[in-house]
Amino acid sequence: MSANVESRARAETEAELTDGFHLVIDALKLNGIENIYMVPGIPITDLGRYMQAEGLRVLAFRHEQHAGYAAAIAGFLTRKPGVCMTVSAPGFLNGLTALAHATTNCFPMILMSGSSEREIVDLMQGDYEEMDQLAIARPLCKAAFRVLHAEDIGIGVARAIRAAVSGRPGGVYLDLPAKLLGQAIDAAAGEASLVKVIDPAPAQIPSPEAVRRALEVLKGASKPLIILGKGAAYAQADDDIRELVERSGIPYLPMSMAKGLLPDNHPQSAGAARSLVLKESDVVMLIGARLNWLLSHGKGKAWGDQPKKFVQIDIEPKEMDSNREVAAPVVGDIGSCVRALLDGMGENWPSPPAAWTAEVREKVESNIERMAPRLHNNNVPMDYHGALGVLRTIISERPDAILVNEGANTLDFARSIIDMYRPRKRLDVGTWGVMGIGMGQAIAAAVETGCPVLAVEGDSAFGFSGMEIETVCRYRLPICVVVFNNGGIYRGTDVNPSGGEDVATTVFTRGARYDKMIEAFGGAGYNATSPDELRRAVNEAMDSGRPALVNAVIDPASGTESGRIGNLNPQSVVGKK
Ligand code: OXT
Ligand code: ADP
Ligand code: MG
């Protein structure tokens, strides 16, 4: 056969047939998925190549956990499922932590893993990377599906997308056995089998009765409080939420990732009077925030003796009464619920008693005033306040930048010191307080939004995903990482209680230079020993729009055990440390 004839024959075959690889890609593209976060290998190496060839952006990571954290936060930022793709068994397990994290945080994500042959796995005959992945994933996600036939790929991807984003968002596992990818079917039949998911997250309208009840409870309040959680940030109902807060005149407390939904310097923000408003309020309206450990389960010392009524807006009916009786449950999507409340409130909603709003304002102002001088210190070595005071100014000058934040002291101090001005600009450890989200979140934030990213990382926290700095450099992303190097977990000053040669368990290499790591991959490294140096380095890095890492030398003695949650550590009655 001549070369011409041969290539025509091949073209005809290709025109008539499609296969599992291409159906997966077509199904994702049909549903608007643009980015894939992955680590290549058997059996998905070619799938990654074909994806790239077909115009998807495929970001290859160094470890699946970070590809998974990237996908999870992509879901939070875009309201579309972030997709992570892994190889079988070990790669799948590496991605699973992120899948569980997405589910826990209510972020829509799909973990798509290649898997071994069913026939061999089910008879436990020892296939390459054998594991019953579907069974293992199931308890850790919202839904888990396996596709065995190429003609079911369209429906499988559609089910995964709808499960991830509808109702309370979460993680979904999609199992793709190796054999599936190579299965060939008629191209026209393949195309016809694809499913475009119509209205993947349908509006869930609250009942008029629930809205009336909520407004009645709010109207009866003397000391009302609104708590905005990351569900409110996720909902992308920013203008209506702002209108609700402003028209009601109620002080509001943003949870960590809801900071910036309204600017932190808003006159109704009670962020700097947290203890006071939790204790003193008599009606609390939760919008996309759970009464979990981060809110002390709605009871105990943090909530004081003042009797309280709760109004709760959430898409998940089971969330109501999880820890406290909810006097006015409003079940529905936040956009629809907030709109319904606004309609019910009308234009002449009475302001809360002035004594209450003035009391909150006074506390906010006195706390801010008390903190201010500490933020302007130029101590060397730096303490958390001096270093974070610099970053606070930088974010105020660059409100479009996304802040990624993890650590213990580095997290807790940054949360209260760095004001946020726009929605979904603060990404952090979330519901589990998990270390390791840093580089994955930073990469996805840059990829999904095109915005510059400032990642503020404890030195321990950074270590969990540090190798992904190569990924940051490889894709030339506008990410500036600042490592708060205090030489350890919480502090760098602990000593080995046995007097032995090993350093204490919480202590790292003294004088470590994290900036050298990024230089190995062509990024810009800075070593900053004073607030002035830190300011110069971060501004230069962010102006350049190139990957950078600043090693910020922090006084090893300036942190506290577990940051602000030391109270959660169990105490031994006999142990010595
Ligand atoms: O009202 P009061 O008076 O109370 O004051 C409050 C506010 O009103 C006020 N405030 C302000 N004042 C003035 N101005 C402004 N603007 C202002 N804003 C607020 O400040 C206070 C505090 O306010 P805040 O923060 O709102 O309130 P509070 O009381 O702290 O809130 C309570 C919480 C629970 C909501 C909050 O604390 C919170 O969100 N906490 C999250 C904590 C968390 O998730 N921590 C991470 C986990 S810790 C630990 O587990 C770590 N590990 C173990 C590990 C983990 N996690 N994961 C994995 C996979 N493996 C192991 C490890 C290894 S942390 C860690 C590493 C740590 O070392 P690093 O080197 O990384 O970090 P460094 O500590 O820096 O060394
Ligand atoms: P935070 O940690 O900020 O307090 P949580 O993660 O505890 O926030 O709570 C988020 C809540 O938001 C979850 O209960 C989730 O069901 C809810 N939620 C997420 N998206 C929506 C939405 N679009 N509409 C209504 N509720 C939502
Ligand atoms: Mg540290």
XYZ file of C-alpha atoms and ligand atoms in Angstrom:
681
model
C 0.000 0.000 0.000
C 1.298 3.477 -0.840
C 1.776 5.963 1.990
C -1.167 7.997 0.721
C -3.572 5.097 0.657
C -2.353 3.973 4.049
C -2.922 7.355 5.632
C -6.407 7.632 4.057
C -7.298 4.207 5.416
C -6.083 5.280 8.829
C -8.064 8.491 8.611
C -11.218 6.572 7.715
C -10.733 4.198 10.607
C -10.148 7.127 12.913
C -13.204 8.896 11.570
C -15.350 5.860 12.262
C -14.013 4.736 15.577
C -13.416 6.379 18.865
C -12.152 4.949 22.143
C -12.304 5.310 25.886
C -9.463 7.828 25.991
C -11.232 10.202 23.623
C -14.682 9.705 25.073
C -13.418 10.732 28.530
C -11.914 13.863 27.017
C -14.991 14.666 24.919
C -17.281 14.176 27.916
C -15.205 16.523 30.084
C -14.945 19.161 27.377
C -18.642 18.997 26.594
C -19.259 19.877 30.237
C -16.939 22.841 30.318
C -14.027 21.239 32.186
C -10.860 23.026 31.128
C -8.115 22.095 33.579
C -6.875 18.720 34.778
C -4.567 18.388 37.800
C -2.651 15.123 37.633
C 0.414 12.904 37.936
C 1.054 10.682 34.873
C 1.755 6.950 34.849
C 0.200 3.584 34.012
C -2.620 3.472 32.904
C -3.311 7.174 32.341
C -0.090 8.452 30.748
C -1.588 8.529 27.271
C -4.843 9.962 28.582
C -2.855 12.963 29.826
C -1.129 13.284 26.457
C -4.375 13.068 24.502
C -5.988 15.575 26.855
C -3.218 18.044 26.177
C -3.454 17.363 22.441
C -7.193 18.008 22.567
C -6.821 21.417 24.201
C -7.380 20.719 27.881
C -4.855 22.356 30.195
C -3.109 19.480 31.912
C -1.037 20.411 34.942
C 1.348 17.661 35.954
C 2.304 17.705 39.640
C 5.022 15.954 41.615
C 2.608 14.242 44.020
C -1.093 13.421 43.656
C -2.090 14.911 46.998
C -1.217 18.365 45.757
C -2.895 17.821 42.401
C -5.923 16.825 44.495
C -5.795 19.908 46.718
C -5.508 21.976 43.549
C -8.624 20.328 42.100
C -10.529 20.787 45.358
C -9.859 24.506 45.540
C -10.509 24.900 41.814
C -13.981 23.601 42.622
C -14.407 26.158 45.393
C -13.271 29.008 43.168
C -15.265 28.133 40.060
C -18.350 26.167 41.227
C -17.376 23.552 38.641
C -15.842 20.279 39.795
C -12.073 20.456 39.890
C -10.665 17.322 38.278
C -7.687 15.377 39.621
C -6.361 12.398 37.688
C -4.128 9.697 39.153
C -2.692 6.277 38.453
C -3.943 3.244 40.314
C -3.437 2.100 43.938
C -0.614 4.287 45.350
C -1.436 7.285 43.149
C -5.114 6.852 43.915
C -4.397 6.682 47.656
C -2.245 9.806 47.410
C -5.187 11.596 45.837
C -7.687 10.254 48.322
C -6.718 12.610 51.165
C -7.614 15.508 48.930
C -10.880 13.863 47.900
C -11.874 13.429 51.542
C -10.775 17.011 52.230
C -12.990 18.254 49.370
C -15.948 16.340 50.771
C -15.351 17.629 54.291
C -15.090 21.201 53.055
C -18.065 20.944 50.641
C -15.899 21.655 47.573
C -16.916 20.009 44.283
C -14.147 17.775 43.003
C -13.754 14.642 40.907
C -10.924 12.217 41.548
C -10.527 10.184 38.379
C -8.172 7.250 38.799
C -7.002 4.575 36.457
C -7.402 1.127 37.985
C -6.353 -2.468 37.428
C -8.341 -5.136 35.632
C -11.550 -6.021 37.425
C -11.256 -9.727 36.724
C -7.870 -9.887 38.448
C -8.676 -7.473 41.271
C -11.882 -9.265 42.170
C -10.127 -12.631 42.312
C -7.232 -10.967 44.181
C -4.725 -12.446 41.761
C -2.096 -9.781 42.218
C -2.375 -7.402 39.271
C -0.016 -4.461 38.813
C -1.048 -1.926 41.489
C -4.036 -4.034 42.417
C -6.613 -2.452 44.680
C -10.378 -2.341 44.982
C -10.342 1.431 44.648
C -14.082 1.933 44.334
C -14.756 0.284 47.673
C -11.998 2.241 49.374
C -13.106 5.600 47.989
C -16.793 5.170 48.751
C -16.874 6.154 52.454
C -14.694 9.200 51.791
C -16.769 10.936 49.161
C -20.284 11.933 48.182
C -20.540 9.343 45.437
C -18.301 6.800 43.711
C -18.801 5.396 40.226
C -17.021 2.900 37.995
C -17.373 2.820 34.224
C -16.807 -0.540 32.522
C -17.996 0.123 28.982
C -16.908 2.884 26.642
C -20.523 3.684 25.772
C -21.149 4.487 29.472
C -18.374 7.071 29.770
C -20.693 9.943 28.886
C -23.201 8.986 31.530
C -20.481 8.223 34.087
C -18.860 11.644 33.691
C -22.282 13.321 33.807
C -23.186 11.519 37.030
C -19.856 12.493 38.569
C -20.316 16.161 37.672
C -23.871 16.361 38.924
C -23.055 14.530 42.142
C -20.134 16.869 42.835
C -21.908 20.211 42.372
C -25.580 19.649 43.164
C -26.969 20.064 46.683
C -24.110 20.256 49.178
C -21.020 20.100 46.974
C -18.366 17.477 47.635
C -15.879 14.980 46.298
C -16.760 12.266 43.780
C -14.661 9.290 42.753
C -14.684 8.036 39.174
C -12.972 4.706 38.585
C -11.562 4.150 35.098
C -10.194 0.601 34.603
C -7.243 0.461 32.209
C -9.124 -1.716 29.763
C -11.887 0.878 29.400
C -9.562 3.486 27.963
C -8.538 1.344 25.030
C -12.053 0.101 24.201
C -13.056 1.158 20.690
C -16.605 1.948 19.644
C -18.273 3.501 16.634
C -17.485 7.207 16.657
C -21.047 8.341 15.956
C -22.422 6.084 18.690
C -19.732 7.433 20.992
C -20.691 10.998 20.288
C -24.367 10.213 20.795
C -23.554 8.623 24.171
C -22.131 11.841 25.614
C -24.268 13.731 28.102
C -24.231 17.465 28.652
C -25.353 18.078 32.191
C -28.180 20.602 32.098
C -28.437 22.835 35.163
C -25.912 20.850 37.221
C -26.588 22.722 40.480
C -30.284 23.533 40.329
C -31.528 26.406 42.457
C -33.100 25.182 45.675
C -35.741 27.667 46.665
C -36.525 27.969 50.372
C -40.127 27.633 51.483
C -41.913 30.954 52.049
C -42.819 29.746 55.543
C -39.150 29.189 56.413
C -38.287 32.673 55.170
C -41.126 34.266 57.169
C -40.049 32.393 60.298
C -36.442 33.507 59.876
C -37.430 37.151 59.457
C -39.624 36.976 62.531
C -36.800 35.591 64.654
C -34.443 38.277 63.321
C -36.969 41.023 63.994
C -37.288 39.954 67.624
C -33.516 40.244 68.195
C -31.880 42.829 70.433
C -28.346 41.734 69.635
C -28.356 40.036 66.240
C -25.265 38.636 64.536
C -24.654 37.232 61.064
C -21.921 34.616 60.600
C -20.722 34.210 57.024
C -19.004 30.923 56.211
C -17.155 29.578 53.204
C -20.463 28.247 51.831
C -21.477 31.901 51.429
C -18.238 32.618 49.593
C -18.746 29.544 47.402
C -22.310 30.555 46.485
C -21.117 33.588 44.475
C -24.140 35.607 45.585
C -21.784 38.400 46.617
C -23.968 41.432 45.852
C -27.073 40.015 47.517
C -25.158 38.948 50.607
C -23.696 42.406 50.910
C -27.143 43.931 50.474
C -28.590 41.660 53.150
C -25.894 42.628 55.624
C -26.159 46.330 54.840
C -29.937 46.565 54.692
C -30.294 44.629 57.956
C -27.599 46.702 59.669
C -26.557 43.559 61.580
C -22.900 43.101 62.599
C -21.310 40.174 60.799
C -18.476 37.809 61.572
C -16.662 36.257 58.600
C -15.254 32.764 59.000
C -11.739 32.416 57.691
C -12.463 31.776 54.003
C -15.436 34.161 54.000
C -13.150 37.071 54.804
C -13.390 39.615 51.997
C -16.933 38.658 51.011
C -17.508 42.124 52.363
C -14.259 44.071 52.838
C -12.753 43.451 56.283
C -12.732 47.212 56.937
C -16.514 47.352 56.482
C -18.146 49.267 59.372
C -20.387 46.289 60.200
C -17.523 43.779 60.390
C -17.251 42.226 63.839
C -14.144 40.231 62.926
C -12.081 42.069 65.513
C -14.747 41.599 68.214
C -15.190 37.858 67.786
C -15.316 36.900 71.454
C -17.713 39.680 72.283
C -20.244 38.986 69.548
C -20.280 35.231 70.123
C -20.919 35.728 73.815
C -23.330 38.635 73.735
C -25.495 38.060 70.664
C -29.053 36.795 71.151
C -29.931 35.811 67.578
C -27.300 34.352 65.263
C -27.909 33.851 61.565
C -25.489 31.371 60.007
C -25.069 31.701 56.261
C -23.069 28.807 54.798
C -21.246 28.111 58.061
C -21.559 24.991 60.207
C -21.693 25.023 63.995
C -18.663 22.708 64.111
C -15.437 22.925 66.142
C -14.472 26.187 64.477
C -17.502 27.738 66.192
C -17.084 25.727 69.404
C -20.202 23.730 68.429
C -22.361 26.735 69.292
C -21.999 26.227 73.026
C -19.716 26.475 76.036
C -17.521 29.285 77.269
C -17.019 30.884 73.863
C -20.769 31.462 73.564
C -21.352 32.831 77.075
C -24.566 32.757 79.099
C -26.779 34.877 76.868
C -29.617 32.637 75.607
C -29.509 32.375 71.828
C -31.664 31.578 68.896
C -30.156 30.357 65.656
C -31.285 31.020 62.110
C -29.405 28.846 59.640
C -29.231 29.061 55.869
C -27.815 25.909 54.330
C -28.449 23.726 51.329
C -28.115 20.570 53.408
C -31.231 19.876 55.516
C -29.331 17.452 57.759
C -27.090 20.290 58.882
C -29.914 21.811 60.918
C -29.812 21.061 64.675
C -26.384 19.442 64.260
C -25.157 20.884 67.544
C -27.863 23.275 68.761
C -31.540 23.675 68.135
C -32.088 25.854 65.089
C -35.123 28.086 65.645
C -35.426 29.034 62.001
C -33.932 26.620 59.482
C -33.860 27.991 55.946
C -33.006 25.159 53.585
C -32.033 26.149 50.098
C -29.173 27.510 48.055
C -27.698 30.666 49.522
C -28.388 32.803 46.452
C -32.108 31.940 46.503
C -32.407 32.142 50.305
C -30.727 35.524 50.580
C -32.839 36.905 47.731
C -36.005 35.623 49.420
C -34.977 37.219 52.727
C -34.304 40.528 50.964
C -37.705 40.400 49.299
C -39.352 39.651 52.634
C -37.485 42.413 54.456
C -38.620 45.167 52.147
C -36.904 48.551 52.131
C -37.745 49.673 55.672
C -36.268 46.960 57.813
C -35.607 48.319 61.316
C -31.954 48.703 62.291
C -30.725 46.667 65.265
C -30.651 48.582 68.578
C -27.964 51.249 68.401
C -26.601 50.240 71.819
C -25.640 46.847 70.337
C -24.048 48.067 67.140
C -22.166 50.754 69.066
C -20.890 48.217 71.614
C -19.587 45.986 68.804
C -18.020 48.901 66.950
C -16.284 50.124 70.056
C -14.767 46.705 70.707
C -13.659 46.396 67.081
C -11.971 49.775 67.186
C -10.255 49.184 70.510
C -8.928 45.779 69.375
C -7.661 47.229 66.098
C -6.041 50.113 67.922
C -4.373 47.746 70.369
C -2.916 45.664 67.577
C -1.759 48.549 65.357
C 1.580 49.435 66.987
C 2.693 45.798 66.978
C 2.242 45.664 63.206
C 4.718 48.446 62.610
C 7.642 47.069 64.579
C 10.922 46.601 62.750
C 12.281 43.904 65.072
C 15.127 41.680 63.962
C 14.667 38.743 64.048
C 11.113 39.376 62.915
C 8.129 38.402 65.003
C 4.799 37.364 63.476
C 3.250 40.801 63.888
C 6.118 42.689 62.264
C 6.279 40.340 59.292
C 2.518 40.071 58.845
C 2.109 43.841 59.197
C 4.157 44.121 56.003
C 2.048 41.538 54.171
C -1.139 43.215 55.393
C -0.082 46.424 53.653
C 0.900 44.543 50.521
C -2.533 42.864 50.267
C -4.278 46.207 50.850
C -2.300 47.582 47.913
C -2.968 44.486 45.790
C -6.538 43.490 46.726
C -6.861 41.347 43.644
C -4.134 38.985 44.839
C -5.202 35.646 46.294
C -3.829 34.829 49.719
C -3.076 31.176 50.484
C -2.325 30.557 54.142
C -1.289 27.586 56.289
C 0.676 26.824 59.423
C -0.282 27.228 63.072
C 0.923 30.648 64.268
C 1.487 31.666 60.649
C -2.154 30.827 59.953
C -3.785 32.193 63.082
C -1.936 35.499 63.160
C -2.347 36.053 59.423
C -6.087 35.437 59.652
C -6.615 38.288 62.078
C -3.871 40.611 60.806
C -4.299 40.500 57.016
C -7.519 42.200 55.943
C -9.167 40.904 52.792
C -11.133 43.149 50.457
C -12.706 40.909 47.837
C -14.595 37.599 47.841
C -12.779 34.251 47.560
C -9.355 35.823 47.951
C -8.429 33.954 51.133
C -7.781 30.218 50.827
C -6.589 28.140 53.736
C -6.522 24.895 55.690
C -10.319 24.653 55.912
C -12.439 22.428 58.100
C -9.717 19.905 58.948
C -6.942 22.390 59.625
C -4.873 20.321 57.225
C -1.241 21.103 56.465
C -0.124 20.597 52.875
C -2.760 22.537 50.948
C -0.316 25.354 50.188
C 1.236 24.770 46.783
C -1.782 22.915 45.352
C -4.074 25.794 46.275
C -1.600 28.385 45.049
C -1.213 26.665 41.679
C -4.949 26.214 41.113
C -5.685 29.756 42.264
C -3.254 31.135 39.695
C -4.430 28.789 36.935
C -8.165 29.207 37.488
C -8.253 32.965 38.083
C -5.123 34.381 36.443
C -4.658 36.484 39.593
C -1.346 36.833 41.412
C -0.983 34.629 44.480
C 0.742 35.285 47.794
C 1.215 32.041 49.738
C 2.008 32.642 53.410
C 3.349 29.396 54.794
C 4.670 28.125 58.100
C 7.991 26.339 57.560
C 6.412 23.052 58.608
C 3.323 23.644 56.501
C 5.423 24.448 53.433
C 7.359 21.212 53.856
C 4.248 19.159 53.136
C 4.017 20.403 49.536
C 7.405 22.065 49.068
C 8.477 19.972 46.081
C 5.618 21.486 44.083
C 7.702 24.645 43.930
C 9.158 22.965 40.846
C 5.636 22.765 39.392
C 5.157 26.473 40.131
C 8.382 27.252 38.255
C 7.671 24.866 35.391
C 4.366 26.560 34.623
C 5.848 30.023 35.348
C 2.959 30.933 37.629
C 2.649 34.334 39.327
C 3.078 32.895 42.809
C 5.125 34.424 45.592
C 5.638 32.028 48.503
C 6.691 33.476 51.848
C 7.990 30.821 54.230
C 7.736 31.932 57.856
C 10.908 30.251 58.997
C 10.843 30.021 62.776
C 12.828 26.784 62.702
C 10.008 24.460 63.618
C 6.446 23.461 64.316
C 4.944 26.228 66.478
C 8.393 27.287 67.710
C 11.999 26.473 66.988
C 13.135 26.470 70.595
C 12.055 23.097 72.005
C 14.730 20.816 73.438
C 14.848 17.046 73.508
C 13.486 16.173 76.979
C 15.752 13.105 77.221
C 18.850 15.226 76.785
C 19.787 12.942 73.862
C 21.482 13.942 70.624
C 18.376 14.123 68.447
C 16.710 17.509 68.294
C 13.197 17.908 69.714
C 10.328 16.546 67.622
C 9.046 20.001 66.709
C 12.420 21.455 65.678
C 13.856 21.726 62.148
C 17.294 22.465 60.732
C 18.467 25.772 62.137
C 19.180 28.480 59.615
C 17.506 26.579 56.771
C 17.369 28.566 53.503
C 14.117 27.691 51.766
C 14.853 30.375 49.159
C 17.589 28.138 47.751
C 14.985 25.520 46.841
C 13.279 27.690 44.253
C 16.606 28.801 42.808
C 17.226 25.174 41.865
C 14.317 25.457 39.430
C 14.998 28.910 38.046
C 12.688 30.908 40.334
C 13.702 33.961 42.339
C 14.833 33.340 45.922
C 15.032 35.992 48.622
C 16.220 35.868 52.195
C 14.465 38.459 54.376
C 15.652 39.097 57.904
C 13.749 42.311 58.655
C 10.299 43.721 57.831
C 11.928 46.203 55.432
C 13.687 43.416 53.546
C 10.487 41.416 53.489
C 8.533 44.340 52.028
C 11.107 44.896 49.300
C 11.341 41.210 48.414
C 7.602 40.545 48.208
C 6.889 43.711 46.250
C 9.675 42.943 43.797
C 8.481 39.356 43.417
C 4.866 40.333 42.898
C 5.756 43.108 40.464
C 7.700 40.572 38.395
C 4.762 38.172 38.152
C 7.311 35.327 38.238
C 7.660 32.438 40.678
C 9.429 33.533 43.848
C 10.105 32.267 47.339
C 10.990 34.482 50.271
C 12.633 32.868 53.289
C 11.320 35.111 56.082
C 13.482 34.624 59.158
C 11.185 34.650 62.203
C 12.262 34.642 65.833
C 12.088 30.930 66.831
C 10.665 31.955 70.207
C 7.805 34.103 68.990
C 5.120 31.453 68.340
C 2.874 29.566 70.731
C 2.022 25.865 70.910
C -0.627 25.066 68.245
C -1.235 28.763 67.493
C -4.664 29.728 68.863
C -5.968 26.192 69.298
C -3.562 24.933 71.975
C -6.591 24.198 74.141
C -7.391 21.229 71.876
C -4.225 19.344 72.918
C -4.973 16.551 75.397
C -3.048 16.741 78.659
C -1.211 13.793 80.181
C -1.525 13.252 83.901
C 1.823 11.467 84.200
C 3.906 12.441 81.144
C 7.036 14.562 81.329
C 8.088 16.884 78.487
O -12.207 38.819 70.138
P -10.975 38.284 70.716
O -10.446 39.118 71.823
O -11.042 36.821 71.051
O -9.833 38.384 69.600
C -9.944 37.704 68.364
C -10.428 38.679 67.310
O -11.449 39.483 67.800
C -9.135 39.450 67.049
N -9.079 40.053 65.734
C -8.529 41.246 65.508
N -7.967 42.139 66.320
C -7.511 43.297 65.769
N -7.597 43.580 64.475
C -8.163 42.704 63.613
N -8.268 42.999 62.331
C -8.668 41.484 64.117
N -9.291 40.408 63.578
C -9.525 39.544 64.583
O -8.112 38.466 67.107
C -8.522 37.382 67.906
C -8.417 36.116 67.069
O -9.346 36.192 66.038
P -9.801 34.917 65.221
O -8.597 34.324 64.602
O -10.914 35.293 64.343
O -10.396 34.062 66.394
P -9.992 32.708 67.058
O -10.390 32.795 68.466
O -8.605 32.264 66.780
O -10.978 31.760 66.247
C -11.141 30.453 66.583
C -10.972 29.566 65.366
C -11.029 28.127 65.839
C -12.114 29.848 64.390
C -9.638 29.902 64.712
O -8.617 29.792 65.640
C -9.342 29.053 63.509
O -9.892 29.182 62.443
N -8.385 28.172 63.681
C -7.963 27.266 62.677
C -6.813 26.585 63.310
C -6.246 25.537 62.428
O -6.924 24.970 61.580
N -4.935 25.278 62.604
C -4.175 24.406 61.793
C -3.918 23.087 62.469
S -2.884 23.198 63.855
C -2.000 21.626 63.952
O -2.853 20.633 63.800
C -0.799 21.579 63.072
N -0.056 20.493 62.623
C -0.491 19.098 62.713
C -0.829 18.520 61.344
C -1.855 19.028 60.540
N -2.612 20.061 60.885
N -2.100 18.466 59.303
C -1.401 17.431 58.908
C -1.702 16.842 57.568
N -0.433 16.890 59.666
C -0.141 17.432 60.860
C 1.162 20.847 62.098
C 2.216 19.894 61.609
S -0.062 23.008 62.677
C 1.319 22.222 62.057
C 2.512 22.981 61.579
C 2.755 24.239 62.339
O 4.047 24.724 62.125
P 4.372 25.804 61.026
O 5.825 25.966 60.952
O 3.681 25.497 59.766
O 3.666 27.081 61.608
P 4.150 27.979 62.850
O 3.200 27.756 63.983
O 4.089 29.366 62.354
O 5.522 27.552 63.214
P -16.895 27.604 57.517
O -15.790 26.633 57.769
O -16.465 28.789 56.736
O -17.634 27.927 58.752
P -18.378 25.349 56.600
O -17.547 24.589 55.643
O -18.457 24.847 57.986
O -17.953 26.883 56.559
O -19.860 25.416 56.073
C -20.190 25.568 54.741
C -21.661 25.237 54.612
O -22.149 25.863 53.444
C -21.967 23.752 54.503
O -22.845 23.353 55.511
C -22.602 23.612 53.119
O -23.671 22.689 53.091
C -23.096 25.000 52.859
N -23.178 25.361 51.444
C -22.220 25.240 50.502
N -22.633 25.744 49.336
C -23.879 26.213 49.540
C -24.850 26.857 48.710
N -24.603 27.150 47.441
N -26.025 27.175 49.275
C -26.298 26.880 50.575
N -25.419 26.293 51.393
C -24.232 25.958 50.890
Mg 7.133 27.130 61.965
